[in-house]
Structures are given as C-alpha cells and as structure tokens.
Short mmCIF file of C-alpha atoms and ligand atoms in Angstrom, two decimals:
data_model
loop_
_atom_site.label_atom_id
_atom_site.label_comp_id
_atom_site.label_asym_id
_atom_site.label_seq_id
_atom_site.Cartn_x
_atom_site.Cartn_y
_atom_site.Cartn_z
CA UNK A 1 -27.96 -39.47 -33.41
CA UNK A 2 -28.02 -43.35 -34.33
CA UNK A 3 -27.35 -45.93 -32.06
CA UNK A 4 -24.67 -45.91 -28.87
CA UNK A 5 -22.95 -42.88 -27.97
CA UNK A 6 -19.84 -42.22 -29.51
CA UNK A 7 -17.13 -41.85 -26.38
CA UNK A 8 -13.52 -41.57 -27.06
CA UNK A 9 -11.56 -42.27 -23.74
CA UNK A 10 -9.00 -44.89 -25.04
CA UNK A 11 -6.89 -44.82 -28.61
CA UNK A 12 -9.19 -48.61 -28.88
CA UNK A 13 -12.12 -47.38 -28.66
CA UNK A 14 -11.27 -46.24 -32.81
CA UNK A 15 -10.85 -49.55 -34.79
CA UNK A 16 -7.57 -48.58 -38.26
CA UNK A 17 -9.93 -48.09 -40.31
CA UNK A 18 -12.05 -45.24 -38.14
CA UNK A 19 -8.26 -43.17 -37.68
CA UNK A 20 -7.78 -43.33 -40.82
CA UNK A 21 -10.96 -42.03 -41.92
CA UNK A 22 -10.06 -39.36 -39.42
CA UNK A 23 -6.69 -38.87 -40.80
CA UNK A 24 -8.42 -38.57 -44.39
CA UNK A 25 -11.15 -35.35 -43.07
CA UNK A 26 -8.02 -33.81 -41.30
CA UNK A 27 -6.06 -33.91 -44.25
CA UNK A 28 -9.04 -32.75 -46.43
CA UNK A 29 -9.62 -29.80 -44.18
CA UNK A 30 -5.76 -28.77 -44.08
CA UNK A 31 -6.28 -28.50 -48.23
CA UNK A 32 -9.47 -26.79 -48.01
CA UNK A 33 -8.93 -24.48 -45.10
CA UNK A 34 -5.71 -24.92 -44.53
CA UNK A 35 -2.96 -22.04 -44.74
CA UNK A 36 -1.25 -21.17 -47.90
CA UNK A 37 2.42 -20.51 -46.35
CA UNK A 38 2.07 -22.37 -43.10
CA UNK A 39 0.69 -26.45 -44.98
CA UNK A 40 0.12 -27.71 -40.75
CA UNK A 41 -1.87 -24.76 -39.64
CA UNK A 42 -5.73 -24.06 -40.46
CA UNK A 43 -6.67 -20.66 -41.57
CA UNK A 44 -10.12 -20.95 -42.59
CA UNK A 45 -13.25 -21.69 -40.76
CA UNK A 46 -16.23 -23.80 -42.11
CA UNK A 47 -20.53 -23.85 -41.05
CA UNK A 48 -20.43 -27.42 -40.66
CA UNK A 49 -20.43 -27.24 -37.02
CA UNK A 50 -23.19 -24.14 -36.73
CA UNK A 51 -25.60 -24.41 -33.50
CA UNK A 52 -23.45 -27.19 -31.95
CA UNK A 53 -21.51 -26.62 -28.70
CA UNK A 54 -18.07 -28.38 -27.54
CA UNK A 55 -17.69 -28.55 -23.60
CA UNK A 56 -14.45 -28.82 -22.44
CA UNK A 57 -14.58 -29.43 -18.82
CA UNK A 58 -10.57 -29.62 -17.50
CA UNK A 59 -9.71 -30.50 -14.00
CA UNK A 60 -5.86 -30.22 -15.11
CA UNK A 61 -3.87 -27.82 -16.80
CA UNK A 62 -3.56 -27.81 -20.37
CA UNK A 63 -2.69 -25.69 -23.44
CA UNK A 64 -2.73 -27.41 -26.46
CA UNK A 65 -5.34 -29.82 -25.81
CA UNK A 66 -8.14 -27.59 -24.68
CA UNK A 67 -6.75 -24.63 -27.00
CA UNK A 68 -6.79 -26.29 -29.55
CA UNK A 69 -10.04 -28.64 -29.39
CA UNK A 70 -11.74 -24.82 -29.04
CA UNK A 71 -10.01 -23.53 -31.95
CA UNK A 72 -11.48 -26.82 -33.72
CA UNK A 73 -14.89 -26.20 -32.74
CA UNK A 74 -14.80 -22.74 -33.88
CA UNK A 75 -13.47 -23.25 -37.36
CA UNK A 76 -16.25 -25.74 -37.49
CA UNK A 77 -18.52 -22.92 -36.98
CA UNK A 78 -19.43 -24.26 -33.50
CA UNK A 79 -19.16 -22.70 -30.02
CA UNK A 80 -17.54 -23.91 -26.94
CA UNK A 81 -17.90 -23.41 -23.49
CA UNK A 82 -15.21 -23.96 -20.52
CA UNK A 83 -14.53 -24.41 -17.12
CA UNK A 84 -10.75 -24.55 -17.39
CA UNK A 85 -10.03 -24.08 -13.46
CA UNK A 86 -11.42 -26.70 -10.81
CA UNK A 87 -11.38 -24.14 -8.40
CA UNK A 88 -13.90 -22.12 -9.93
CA UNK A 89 -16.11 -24.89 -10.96
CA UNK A 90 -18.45 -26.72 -8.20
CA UNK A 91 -15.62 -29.18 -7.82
CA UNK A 92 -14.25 -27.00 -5.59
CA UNK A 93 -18.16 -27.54 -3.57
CA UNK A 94 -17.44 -30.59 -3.60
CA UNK A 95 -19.90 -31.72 -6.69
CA UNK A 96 -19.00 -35.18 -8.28
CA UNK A 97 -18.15 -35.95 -11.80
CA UNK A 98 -20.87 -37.96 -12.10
CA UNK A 99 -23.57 -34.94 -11.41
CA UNK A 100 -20.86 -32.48 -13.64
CA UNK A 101 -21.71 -35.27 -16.31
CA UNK A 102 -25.40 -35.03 -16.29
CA UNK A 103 -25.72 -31.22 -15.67
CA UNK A 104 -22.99 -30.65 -18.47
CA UNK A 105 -24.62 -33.15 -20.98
CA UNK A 106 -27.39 -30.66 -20.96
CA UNK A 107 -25.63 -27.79 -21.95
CA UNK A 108 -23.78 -28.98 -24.68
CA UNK A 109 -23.47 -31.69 -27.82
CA UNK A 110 -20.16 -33.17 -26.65
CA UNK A 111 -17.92 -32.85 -23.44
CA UNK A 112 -14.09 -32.89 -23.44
CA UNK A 113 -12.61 -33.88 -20.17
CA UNK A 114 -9.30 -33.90 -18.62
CA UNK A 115 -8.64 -34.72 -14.78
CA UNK A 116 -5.80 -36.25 -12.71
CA UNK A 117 -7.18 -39.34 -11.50
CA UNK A 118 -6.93 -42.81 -14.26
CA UNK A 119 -10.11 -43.57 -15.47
CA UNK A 120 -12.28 -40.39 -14.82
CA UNK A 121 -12.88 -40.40 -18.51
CA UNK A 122 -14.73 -43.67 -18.33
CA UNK A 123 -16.79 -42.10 -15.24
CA UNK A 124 -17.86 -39.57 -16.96
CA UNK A 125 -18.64 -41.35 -20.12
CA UNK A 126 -20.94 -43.84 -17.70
CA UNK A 127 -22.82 -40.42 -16.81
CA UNK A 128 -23.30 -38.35 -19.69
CA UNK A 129 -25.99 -38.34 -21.98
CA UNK A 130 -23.78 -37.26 -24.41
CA UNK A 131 -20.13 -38.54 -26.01
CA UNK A 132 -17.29 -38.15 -24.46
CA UNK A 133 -13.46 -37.37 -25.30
CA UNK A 134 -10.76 -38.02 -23.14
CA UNK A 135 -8.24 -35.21 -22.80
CA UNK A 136 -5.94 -37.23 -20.68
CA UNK A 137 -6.68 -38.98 -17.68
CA UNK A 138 -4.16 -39.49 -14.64
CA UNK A 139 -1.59 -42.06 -16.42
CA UNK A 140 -3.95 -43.69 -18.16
CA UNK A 141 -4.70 -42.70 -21.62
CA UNK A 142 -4.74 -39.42 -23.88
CA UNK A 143 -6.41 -41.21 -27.72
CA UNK A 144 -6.83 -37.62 -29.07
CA UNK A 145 -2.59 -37.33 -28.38
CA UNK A 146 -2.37 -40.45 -30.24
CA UNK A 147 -4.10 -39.27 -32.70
CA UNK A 148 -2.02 -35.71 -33.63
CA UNK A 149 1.02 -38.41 -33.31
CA UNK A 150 0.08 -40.90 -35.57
CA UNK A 151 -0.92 -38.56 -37.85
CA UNK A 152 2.33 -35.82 -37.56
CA UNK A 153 3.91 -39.94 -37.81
CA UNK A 154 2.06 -40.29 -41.32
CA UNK A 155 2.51 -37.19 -42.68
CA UNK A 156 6.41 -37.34 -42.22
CA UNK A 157 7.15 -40.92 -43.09
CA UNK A 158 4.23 -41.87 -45.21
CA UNK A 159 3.21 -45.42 -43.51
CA UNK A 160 3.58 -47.21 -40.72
CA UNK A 161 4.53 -50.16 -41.25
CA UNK A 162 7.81 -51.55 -40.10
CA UNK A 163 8.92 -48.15 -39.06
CA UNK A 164 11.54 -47.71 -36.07
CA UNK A 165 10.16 -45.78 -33.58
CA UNK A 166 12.53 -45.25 -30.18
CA UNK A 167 9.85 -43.79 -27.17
CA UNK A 168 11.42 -42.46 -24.77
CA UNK A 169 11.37 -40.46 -21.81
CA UNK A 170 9.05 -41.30 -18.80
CA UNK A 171 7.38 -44.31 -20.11
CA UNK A 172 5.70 -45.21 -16.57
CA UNK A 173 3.74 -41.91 -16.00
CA UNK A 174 3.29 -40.37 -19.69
CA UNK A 175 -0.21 -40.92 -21.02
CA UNK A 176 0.63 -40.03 -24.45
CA UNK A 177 3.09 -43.06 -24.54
CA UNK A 178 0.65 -45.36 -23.43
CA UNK A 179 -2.25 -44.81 -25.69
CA UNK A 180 0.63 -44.10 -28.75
CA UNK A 181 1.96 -47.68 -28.07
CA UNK A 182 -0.99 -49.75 -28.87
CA UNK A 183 -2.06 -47.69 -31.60
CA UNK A 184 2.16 -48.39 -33.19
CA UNK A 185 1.45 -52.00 -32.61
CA UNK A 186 -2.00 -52.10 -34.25
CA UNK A 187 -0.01 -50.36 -36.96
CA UNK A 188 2.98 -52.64 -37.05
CA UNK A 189 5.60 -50.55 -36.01
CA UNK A 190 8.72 -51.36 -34.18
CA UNK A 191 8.52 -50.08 -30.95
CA UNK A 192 11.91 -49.45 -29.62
CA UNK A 193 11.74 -48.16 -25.36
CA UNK A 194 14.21 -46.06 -23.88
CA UNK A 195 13.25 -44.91 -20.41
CA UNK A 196 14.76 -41.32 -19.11
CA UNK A 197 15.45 -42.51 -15.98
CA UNK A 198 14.92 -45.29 -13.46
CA UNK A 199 11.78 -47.00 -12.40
CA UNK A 200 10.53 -45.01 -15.73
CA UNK A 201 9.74 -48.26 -17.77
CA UNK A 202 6.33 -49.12 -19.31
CA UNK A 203 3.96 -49.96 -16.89
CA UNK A 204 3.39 -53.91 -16.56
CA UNK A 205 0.00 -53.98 -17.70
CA UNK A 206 0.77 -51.95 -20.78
CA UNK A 207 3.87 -54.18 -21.59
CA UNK A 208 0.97 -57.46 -20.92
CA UNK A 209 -1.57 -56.08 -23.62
CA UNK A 210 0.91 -55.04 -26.00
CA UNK A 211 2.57 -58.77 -26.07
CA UNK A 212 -1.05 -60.72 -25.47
CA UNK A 213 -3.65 -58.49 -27.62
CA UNK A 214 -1.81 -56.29 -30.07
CA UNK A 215 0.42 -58.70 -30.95
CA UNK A 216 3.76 -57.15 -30.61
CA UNK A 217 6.61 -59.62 -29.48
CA UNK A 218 9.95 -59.12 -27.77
CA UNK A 219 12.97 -58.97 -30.41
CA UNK A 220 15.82 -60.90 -28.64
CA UNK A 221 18.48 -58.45 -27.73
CA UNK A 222 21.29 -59.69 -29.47
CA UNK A 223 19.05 -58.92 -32.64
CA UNK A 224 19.61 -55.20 -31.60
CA UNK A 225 22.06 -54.26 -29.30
CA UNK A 226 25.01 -53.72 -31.59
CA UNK A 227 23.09 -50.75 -33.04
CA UNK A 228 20.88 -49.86 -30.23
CA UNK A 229 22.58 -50.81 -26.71
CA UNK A 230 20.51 -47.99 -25.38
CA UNK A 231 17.42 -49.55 -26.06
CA UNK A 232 15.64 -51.47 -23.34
CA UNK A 233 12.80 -53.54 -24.88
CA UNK A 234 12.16 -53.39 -28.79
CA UNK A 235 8.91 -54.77 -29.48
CA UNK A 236 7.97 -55.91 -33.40
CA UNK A 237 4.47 -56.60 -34.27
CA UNK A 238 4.79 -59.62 -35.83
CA UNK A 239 2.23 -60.62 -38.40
CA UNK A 240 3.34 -64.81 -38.65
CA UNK A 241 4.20 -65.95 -34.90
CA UNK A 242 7.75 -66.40 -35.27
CA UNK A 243 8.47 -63.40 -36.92
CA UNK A 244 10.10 -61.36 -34.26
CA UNK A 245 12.75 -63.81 -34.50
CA UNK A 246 13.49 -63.76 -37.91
CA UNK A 247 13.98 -60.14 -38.31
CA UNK A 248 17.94 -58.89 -37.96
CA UNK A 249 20.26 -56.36 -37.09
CA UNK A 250 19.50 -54.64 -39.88
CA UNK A 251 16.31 -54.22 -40.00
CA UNK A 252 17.02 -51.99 -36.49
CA UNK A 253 19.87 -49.79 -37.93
CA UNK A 254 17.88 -46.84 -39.29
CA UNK A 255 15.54 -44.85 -36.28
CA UNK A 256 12.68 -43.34 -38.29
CA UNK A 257 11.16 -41.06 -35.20
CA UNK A 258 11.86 -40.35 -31.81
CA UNK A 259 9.58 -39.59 -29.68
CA UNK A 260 11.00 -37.93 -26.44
CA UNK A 261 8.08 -36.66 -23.45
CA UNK A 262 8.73 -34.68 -19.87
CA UNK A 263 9.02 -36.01 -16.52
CA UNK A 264 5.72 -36.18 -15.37
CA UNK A 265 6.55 -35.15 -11.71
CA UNK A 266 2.62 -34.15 -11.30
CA UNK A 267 2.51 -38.24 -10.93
CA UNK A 268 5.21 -39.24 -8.13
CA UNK A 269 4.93 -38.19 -4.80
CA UNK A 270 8.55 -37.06 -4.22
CA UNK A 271 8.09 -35.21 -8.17
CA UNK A 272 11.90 -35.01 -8.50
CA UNK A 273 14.31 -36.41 -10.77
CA UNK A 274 17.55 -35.28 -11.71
CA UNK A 275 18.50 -38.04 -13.93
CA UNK A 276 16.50 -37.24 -16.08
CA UNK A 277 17.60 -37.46 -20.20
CA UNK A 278 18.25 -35.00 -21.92
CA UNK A 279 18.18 -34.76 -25.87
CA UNK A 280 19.99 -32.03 -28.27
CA UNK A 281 21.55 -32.08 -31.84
CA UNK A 282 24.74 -33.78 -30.24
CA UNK A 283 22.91 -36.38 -28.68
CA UNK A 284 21.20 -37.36 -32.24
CA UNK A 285 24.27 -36.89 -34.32
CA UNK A 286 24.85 -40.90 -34.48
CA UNK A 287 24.18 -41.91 -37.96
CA UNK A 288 21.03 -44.32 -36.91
CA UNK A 289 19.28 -40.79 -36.44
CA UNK A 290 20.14 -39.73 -39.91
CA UNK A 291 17.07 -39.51 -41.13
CA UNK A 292 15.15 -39.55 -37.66
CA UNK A 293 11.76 -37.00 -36.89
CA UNK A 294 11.88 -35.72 -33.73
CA UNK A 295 8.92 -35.76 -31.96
CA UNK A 296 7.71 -34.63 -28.15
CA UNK A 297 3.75 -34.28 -27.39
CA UNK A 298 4.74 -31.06 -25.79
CA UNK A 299 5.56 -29.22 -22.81
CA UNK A 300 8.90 -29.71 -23.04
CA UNK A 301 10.44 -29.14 -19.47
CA UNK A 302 14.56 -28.75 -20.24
CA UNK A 303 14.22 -32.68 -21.48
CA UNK A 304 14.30 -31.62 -25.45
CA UNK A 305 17.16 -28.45 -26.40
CA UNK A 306 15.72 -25.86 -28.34
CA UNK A 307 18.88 -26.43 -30.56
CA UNK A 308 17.30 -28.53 -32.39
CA UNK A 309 14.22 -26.21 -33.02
CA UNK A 310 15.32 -24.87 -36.67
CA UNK A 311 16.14 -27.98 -38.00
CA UNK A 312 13.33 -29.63 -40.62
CA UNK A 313 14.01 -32.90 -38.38
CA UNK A 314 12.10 -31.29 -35.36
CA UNK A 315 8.28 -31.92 -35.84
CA UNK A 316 7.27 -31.10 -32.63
CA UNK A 317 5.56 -28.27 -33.22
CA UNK A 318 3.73 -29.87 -36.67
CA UNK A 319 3.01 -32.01 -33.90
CA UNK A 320 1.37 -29.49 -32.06
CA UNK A 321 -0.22 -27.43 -35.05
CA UNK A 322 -2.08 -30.84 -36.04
CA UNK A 323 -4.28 -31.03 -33.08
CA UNK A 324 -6.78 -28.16 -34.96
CA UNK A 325 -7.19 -30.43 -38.06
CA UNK A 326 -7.55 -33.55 -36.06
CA UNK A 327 -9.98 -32.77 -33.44
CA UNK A 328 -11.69 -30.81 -35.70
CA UNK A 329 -12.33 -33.99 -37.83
CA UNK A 330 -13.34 -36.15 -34.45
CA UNK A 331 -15.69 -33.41 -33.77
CA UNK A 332 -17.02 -33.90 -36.89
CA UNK A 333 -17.37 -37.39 -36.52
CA UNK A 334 -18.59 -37.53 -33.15
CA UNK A 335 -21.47 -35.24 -34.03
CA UNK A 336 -21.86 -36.61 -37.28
CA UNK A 337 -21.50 -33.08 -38.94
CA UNK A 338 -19.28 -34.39 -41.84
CA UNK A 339 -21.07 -36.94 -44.15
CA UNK A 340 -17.61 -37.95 -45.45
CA UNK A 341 -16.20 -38.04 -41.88
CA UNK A 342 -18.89 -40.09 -40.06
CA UNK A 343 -17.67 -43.55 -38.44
CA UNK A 344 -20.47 -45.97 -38.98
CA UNK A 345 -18.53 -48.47 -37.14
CA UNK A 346 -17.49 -46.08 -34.48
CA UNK A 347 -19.52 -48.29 -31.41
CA UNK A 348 -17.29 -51.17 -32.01
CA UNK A 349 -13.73 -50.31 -31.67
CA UNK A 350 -10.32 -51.95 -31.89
CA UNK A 351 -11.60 -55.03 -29.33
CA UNK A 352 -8.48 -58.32 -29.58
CA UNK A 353 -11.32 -59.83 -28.64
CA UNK A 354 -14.74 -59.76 -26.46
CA UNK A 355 -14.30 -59.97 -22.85
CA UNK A 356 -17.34 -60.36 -20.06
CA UNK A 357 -17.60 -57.41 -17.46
CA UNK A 358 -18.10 -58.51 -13.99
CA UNK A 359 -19.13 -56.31 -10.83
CA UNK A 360 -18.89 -56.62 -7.50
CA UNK A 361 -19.69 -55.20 -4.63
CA UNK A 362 -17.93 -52.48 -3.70
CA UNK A 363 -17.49 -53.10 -0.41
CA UNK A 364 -16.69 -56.85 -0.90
CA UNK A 365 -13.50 -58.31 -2.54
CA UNK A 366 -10.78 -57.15 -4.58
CA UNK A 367 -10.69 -53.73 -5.90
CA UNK A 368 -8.49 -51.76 -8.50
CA UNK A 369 -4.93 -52.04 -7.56
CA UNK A 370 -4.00 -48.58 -9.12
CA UNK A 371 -4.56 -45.83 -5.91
CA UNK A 372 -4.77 -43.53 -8.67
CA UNK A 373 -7.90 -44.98 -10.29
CA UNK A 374 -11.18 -42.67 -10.04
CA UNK A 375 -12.43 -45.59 -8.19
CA UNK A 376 -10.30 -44.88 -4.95
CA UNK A 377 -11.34 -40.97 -5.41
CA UNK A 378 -13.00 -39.85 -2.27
CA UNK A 379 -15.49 -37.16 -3.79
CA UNK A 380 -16.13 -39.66 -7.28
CA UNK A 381 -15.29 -43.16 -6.39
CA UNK A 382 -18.64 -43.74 -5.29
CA UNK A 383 -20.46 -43.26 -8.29
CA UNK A 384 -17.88 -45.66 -9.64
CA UNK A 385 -18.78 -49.56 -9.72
CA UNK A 386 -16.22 -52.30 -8.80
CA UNK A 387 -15.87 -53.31 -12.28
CA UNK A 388 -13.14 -55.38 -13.81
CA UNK A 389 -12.99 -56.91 -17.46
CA UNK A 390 -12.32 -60.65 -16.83
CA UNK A 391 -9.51 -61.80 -19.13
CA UNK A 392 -8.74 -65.57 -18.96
CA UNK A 393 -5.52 -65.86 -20.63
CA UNK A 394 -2.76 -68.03 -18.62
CA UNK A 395 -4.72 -67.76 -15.95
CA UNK A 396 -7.27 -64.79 -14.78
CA UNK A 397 -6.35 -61.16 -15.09
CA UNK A 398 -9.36 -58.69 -13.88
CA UNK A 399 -8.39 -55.35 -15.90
CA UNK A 400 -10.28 -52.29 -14.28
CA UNK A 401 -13.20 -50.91 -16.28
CA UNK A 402 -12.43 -47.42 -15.62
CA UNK A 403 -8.21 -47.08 -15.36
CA UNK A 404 -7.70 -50.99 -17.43
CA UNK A 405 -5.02 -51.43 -14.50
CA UNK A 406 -4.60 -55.46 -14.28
CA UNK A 407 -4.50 -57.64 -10.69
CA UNK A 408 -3.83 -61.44 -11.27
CA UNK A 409 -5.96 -63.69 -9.08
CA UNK A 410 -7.63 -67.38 -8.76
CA UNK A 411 -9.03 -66.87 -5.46
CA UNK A 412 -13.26 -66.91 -6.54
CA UNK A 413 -15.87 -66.81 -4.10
CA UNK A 414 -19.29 -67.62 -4.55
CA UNK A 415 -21.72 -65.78 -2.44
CA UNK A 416 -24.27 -67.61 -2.09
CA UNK A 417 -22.30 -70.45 -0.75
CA UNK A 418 -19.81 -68.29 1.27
CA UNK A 419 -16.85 -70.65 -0.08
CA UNK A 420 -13.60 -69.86 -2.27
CA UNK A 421 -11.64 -71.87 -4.64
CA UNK A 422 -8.55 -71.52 -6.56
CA UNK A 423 -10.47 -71.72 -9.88
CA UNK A 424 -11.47 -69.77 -13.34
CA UNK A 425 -14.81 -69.62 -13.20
CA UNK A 426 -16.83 -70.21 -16.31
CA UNK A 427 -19.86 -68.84 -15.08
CA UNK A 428 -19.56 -65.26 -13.42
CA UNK A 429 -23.03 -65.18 -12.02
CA UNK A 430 -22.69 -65.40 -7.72
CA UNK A 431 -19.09 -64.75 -7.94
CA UNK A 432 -16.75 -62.56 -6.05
CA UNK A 433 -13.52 -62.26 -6.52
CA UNK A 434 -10.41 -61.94 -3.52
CA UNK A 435 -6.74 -60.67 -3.96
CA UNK A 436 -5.92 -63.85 -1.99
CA UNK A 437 -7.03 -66.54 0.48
CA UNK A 438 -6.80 -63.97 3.90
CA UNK A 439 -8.81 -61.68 2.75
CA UNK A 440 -11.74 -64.27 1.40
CA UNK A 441 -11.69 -65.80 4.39
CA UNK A 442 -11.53 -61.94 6.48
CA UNK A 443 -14.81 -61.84 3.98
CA UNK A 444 -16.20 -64.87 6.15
CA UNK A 445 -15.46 -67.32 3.22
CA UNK A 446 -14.69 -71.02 3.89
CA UNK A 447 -12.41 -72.77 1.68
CA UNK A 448 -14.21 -75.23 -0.65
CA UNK A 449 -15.49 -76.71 -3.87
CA UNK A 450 -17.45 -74.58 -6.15
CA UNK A 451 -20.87 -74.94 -6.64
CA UNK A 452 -20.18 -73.40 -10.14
CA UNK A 453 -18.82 -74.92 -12.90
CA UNK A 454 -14.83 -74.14 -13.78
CA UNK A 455 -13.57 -73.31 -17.02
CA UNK A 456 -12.38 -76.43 -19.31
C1 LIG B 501 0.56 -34.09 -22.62
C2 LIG B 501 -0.39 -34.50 -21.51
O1 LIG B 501 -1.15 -33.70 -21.01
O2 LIG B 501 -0.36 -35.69 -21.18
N1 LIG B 501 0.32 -32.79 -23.05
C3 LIG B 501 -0.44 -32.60 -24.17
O3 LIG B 501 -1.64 -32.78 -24.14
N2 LIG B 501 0.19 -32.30 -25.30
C4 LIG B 501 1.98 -34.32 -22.33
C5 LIG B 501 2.55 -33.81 -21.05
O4 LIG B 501 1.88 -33.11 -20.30
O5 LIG B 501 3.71 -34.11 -20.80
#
C-alpha cells in the first residue's frame, strides 16, 4: 500500500470527487452483480477481494452496518472476522482500544469500528497499523451512513444540487445527521431542520462549521415560512456570498426528501421523550411533499408508520439495501482491490482549509468540553492526547482532534514564562491553553504580556 493510511472516520475525510468515484464502483457493481428483479440488492459475488480480511470490531449494537459491511466483504470474495459483543471481547478485561488497535491490525487488512463514546474512531485510527472505518461513533459521525444516503439521495433525484432536503428528527444526538449535513452542503443542497422535539436542534458546533467552512448560509425566515412554518433553520449553500438572500419563496415550495431518524435515547441520561414526532402518509399529504422521498437511516422506533411502507415514495429500505454496494466499493478502495475504484487522492480529504494541531498536556489546561469524547473515557482516555485543531476565525475556536467538539477561548499561557494573556497566538510553540483566567491562574499562571508574538 502507497503512502498514508487510508482511515475513514468523518464524511471529510472523502474530498466530491473520491464519493463520487465511490458512487460510480457501487453503481458498477449493482449492474454487474446486482439482482435481476430486486435493481438495489447484490446477488453476485466477485474474487476481487480473495485473501483479504475485514475486521469489524463493534462496541455497540448494530444490524445494518456490521451486516452489511460483512456481506460486502464476502461478495468481494474476502473474509471477515467479528467481535460483535463487548462483553465477550477483552473490553470486558478491561483492555484499551488502543492495544484492540494494534493486536487487531495484525489480524486483518482493515478494521471497522463502532463504539459509544465521540471520537473512538479517531483513537483507534491513531493506533492501528492499518485503515480504519468509522461505523458510528457516540454523536459524532457515521461517513459510511452518509454515504448509503447520498447515494439512495442520487439515485432517486439524480443530483444534488439545489435540492430541498427537510432533516428531521433528533438532530442533537443522531450521527447520521451530522456527517449527512456537511456532505448536503459540500453538495449544495438546501438543508431545511426540523427537530422532533425540544432541545433536539443541531448541535452548535455543527451549525458553526456548516455556516464558516462549508459554506451554507441562513435563508431569512420570511423567505420560507409561508411554505415551511415548521421549519426551524433552512440553510442554502450559497455559491456567490449574497446568494442566500436572493433566493425566494419559491425556490422552498417543493420538499425533494425527507429524511426522518429515531430518538436516540442511548445518548440522554433520562432516555425518554414522549414528544417525540411522528411521521405517516397523513402527515406528508401537504402538497410540498408531492413528490418527496422518504428517507430514515433505520431503526425506526414508532417515529416513521409503516403506512407508508408500500408506497414507491418510501426509500428507506433502498436506503438500507445500498449499504452492500457501497461499502463494498470503500472496501475496494481502501484496499486498493479495484483499479477503477482506487482514490489516489484519498490522504487529502474535503479540508475548508489547513489548520495547525496543537497538544497539551493532559493534565494542564483546557480539555474537550464534550464528557462524551473518548478523551474523558476512563479505560481509553489515556492513550488519547489533549489535542485540539486551532481555528482562528473571529476569534480562537480549539475543535477536538478526536470528537471535533469546539470550546471558544483567548486565555493562552506560555509555559515557560508561567504568564497568560488574552491573545491569538501566532506561534503555538510553549503555549497552553485555559478555559478562562481562574483556572490559568489555579495552573500557577500570572497575568501578563506574552513573550510570543500575537497574531496580526
Ligand atoms: C444509525 C446509527 O447507528 O447511528 N443506524 C444505522 O447505522 N443505520 C441510526 C440509528 O441508530 O438511529
């Protein structure tokens, strides 16, 4: 294998270009081995993938994504092998992630992993000597989701661009949302939130990156509301600056797909809602859903009627049926078994732009704000670092390397000095940073000037 390893543990890791390369071997390999009667479901198997073997290592429960990542490997003529329960795996010893990683890496070509706590992807990825997929981890991120969406998306509406596309459902805890939301705005979708209950809306830092690096604006809501009052934020990816602006009512009237997910009640600590929405034939019988797909990444928990289940409208379980091609042509890719599926520019990704990654001591200044991150995890957060991305947009955001959680701050230490200052540093070399003054100066830090030079 060339070069860096090829992990997939966010939907930006891929640059366009790389999905739709995937896209194009998933589609080839529903034509070639797909099933006569049934054009979503594979019935053939291939020898592309002979002598290679698929981990999938889940510390979660899953169907579809594990299922169906094995049937992938086997129609590529590969093998898998499985440790679906933590409690029969040494996690239940009390063995790390970060050992799993290395032991696994030697057993097989590529690991899957799923696990409950944000960012355990990433920690594995830092660990094994071989790439890694994320199967969805904590709230964080689930690319390989993204991907069945997109492409269930493409294959019922054709394109992407300028589509309506109303997400709904529990936009704060479902993974699938968050990954499927950048990937819409790097597509140029509309992206039109309705959260199923309260305290359900997008999570701040998702909201930040979709306005700051994906470019997708705000519509003002009296561009909307006479069609869509039930819509909470509609987001437009504009491609001139202004654009969101410009577009109109109309422009909002038609709602090409929605996409509806569970409560995630694994992810709040009372787990109860009975609020909740609810969606069946009556509820889309307004004409804006003429024409609408209905989509759900699946299990649906009472949130999505089975009356709508015979109806061509109800994709769901295309949805579903599309995770064999799909994974089976990221396998390919990430093993480079498929000539015509490789990604030579797979390293790179879908990066806004370049931004340095500090560390700090893990016992000194701020840490990851999200008690859910692998980095607070008693058994694994110490193979973690106290990494952030430092974005300097409007100020400095420190985004967690492993969840990509955001904490605001100005408060930067330097430690050879022992002093703090409101300030941006320029330099990150020496530099801590605090949540705020208390707990610099709790640190032993003195207020003062910097010995190292600002940002302009
Ligand atoms: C999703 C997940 O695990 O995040 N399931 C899946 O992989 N299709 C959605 C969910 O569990 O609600």
């Amino acid at each position: 294998m060339s070069g860096e390893l090829r992990h997939l543990i966010s939907i930006n890791d891929l640059t366009n270009e790389e999905i739709e390369k995937v896209f194009e071997a998933a589609n080839r390999y529903l034509s070639e081995l797909g099933d006569p009667n049934a054009p979503h479901r594979i019935a053939k198997s291939t020898r592309i993938g002979t002598g290679s073997i698929l981990a999938t290592l889940f510390y979660e429960p899953s169907t579809r994504t594990r299922l169906s990542f094995e049937s992938a490997m086997l129609r590529l003529g590969g093998r898998t092998i499985s440790s679906a329960d933590p409690a029969t795996s040494s996690a239940a010893k009390g063995e790390s992630l970060a050992d799993t990683a290395r032991v696994v890496s030697n057993y097989a070509d590529a690991i899957v992993i799923r696990h409950p706590r944000d960012g355990a992807a990433k920690l594995v990825a830092e660990y094994a000597s071989v790439p890694v997929i994320n199967g969805g981890d904590g709230a964080h991120e689930h690319p390989t989701q993204t991907l069945c969406d997109l492409f269930t998306l493409q294959r019922e509406k054709g394109a992407f661009k300028g589509l309506n596309v109303v997400i709904s459902g529990d936009l704060k805890g479902s993974r699938t949302i968050h990954s499927f939301v950048y990937a819409l705005a790097r597509f140029g979708a509309h992206i039109m939130l309705m959260p199923g209950g309260k305290g359900m809306e997008l999570p701040a830092h998702v909201d930040w990156r979709l306005r700051h690096e994906f470019h997708s604006l705000p519509v003002p809501r009296e561009k909307y509301e006479k069609e869509n009052a039930d819509i909470d934020v509609l987001y437009a990816t504009a491609d001139q600056p202004h654009q969101p602006t410009l577009l109109s009512a109309s422009d909002f009237k038609e709602i090409d797909i929605f996409y509806m997910t569970r409560f995630q009640k694994e992810r709040y600590a009372d787990g109860a809602k009975s609020d909740y929405m609810k969606v069946d034939s009556e509820f889309l019988k307004g004409s804006k859903y003429k024409t609408a797909s209905v989509m759900h990444p699946l299990p649906r928990v009472g949130e999505l009627d089975a009356d709508l289940d015979g109806t061509p409208r109800a994709a769901y379980f295309r949805q579903a049926s599309y995770g064999v091609p799909i994974r089976m042509a990221l396998i390919a890719a990430v093993l480079e078994l498929d000539a015509q599926a490789s990604l030579e520019k797979f390293a790179s990704g879908f990066r806004a732009k370049a931004h340095p990654i500090h560390s700090q001591p893990r016992e000194l200044g701020i840490a990851c704000p999200n008690t859910n991150c692998i980095t607070h995890d008693p058994q694994d957060g110490g193979y973690a670092g106290n990494k952030f991305t430092v974005i300097a947009n409007d100020g400095l955001r420190l985004r967690c390397y492993y969840c990509e959680t955001d904490v605001r701050t100005d408060i930067a230490g330097n430690v050879r000095s022992k002093t703090y200052a409101h300030s941006d540093p320029a330099n990150l070399h020496d530099v801590v940073f605090f949540a705020n003054e208390a707990d610099a100066q709790k640190a032993g830090f003195k207020p003062g000037a910097h010995n190292h030079a600002a940002a302009e």
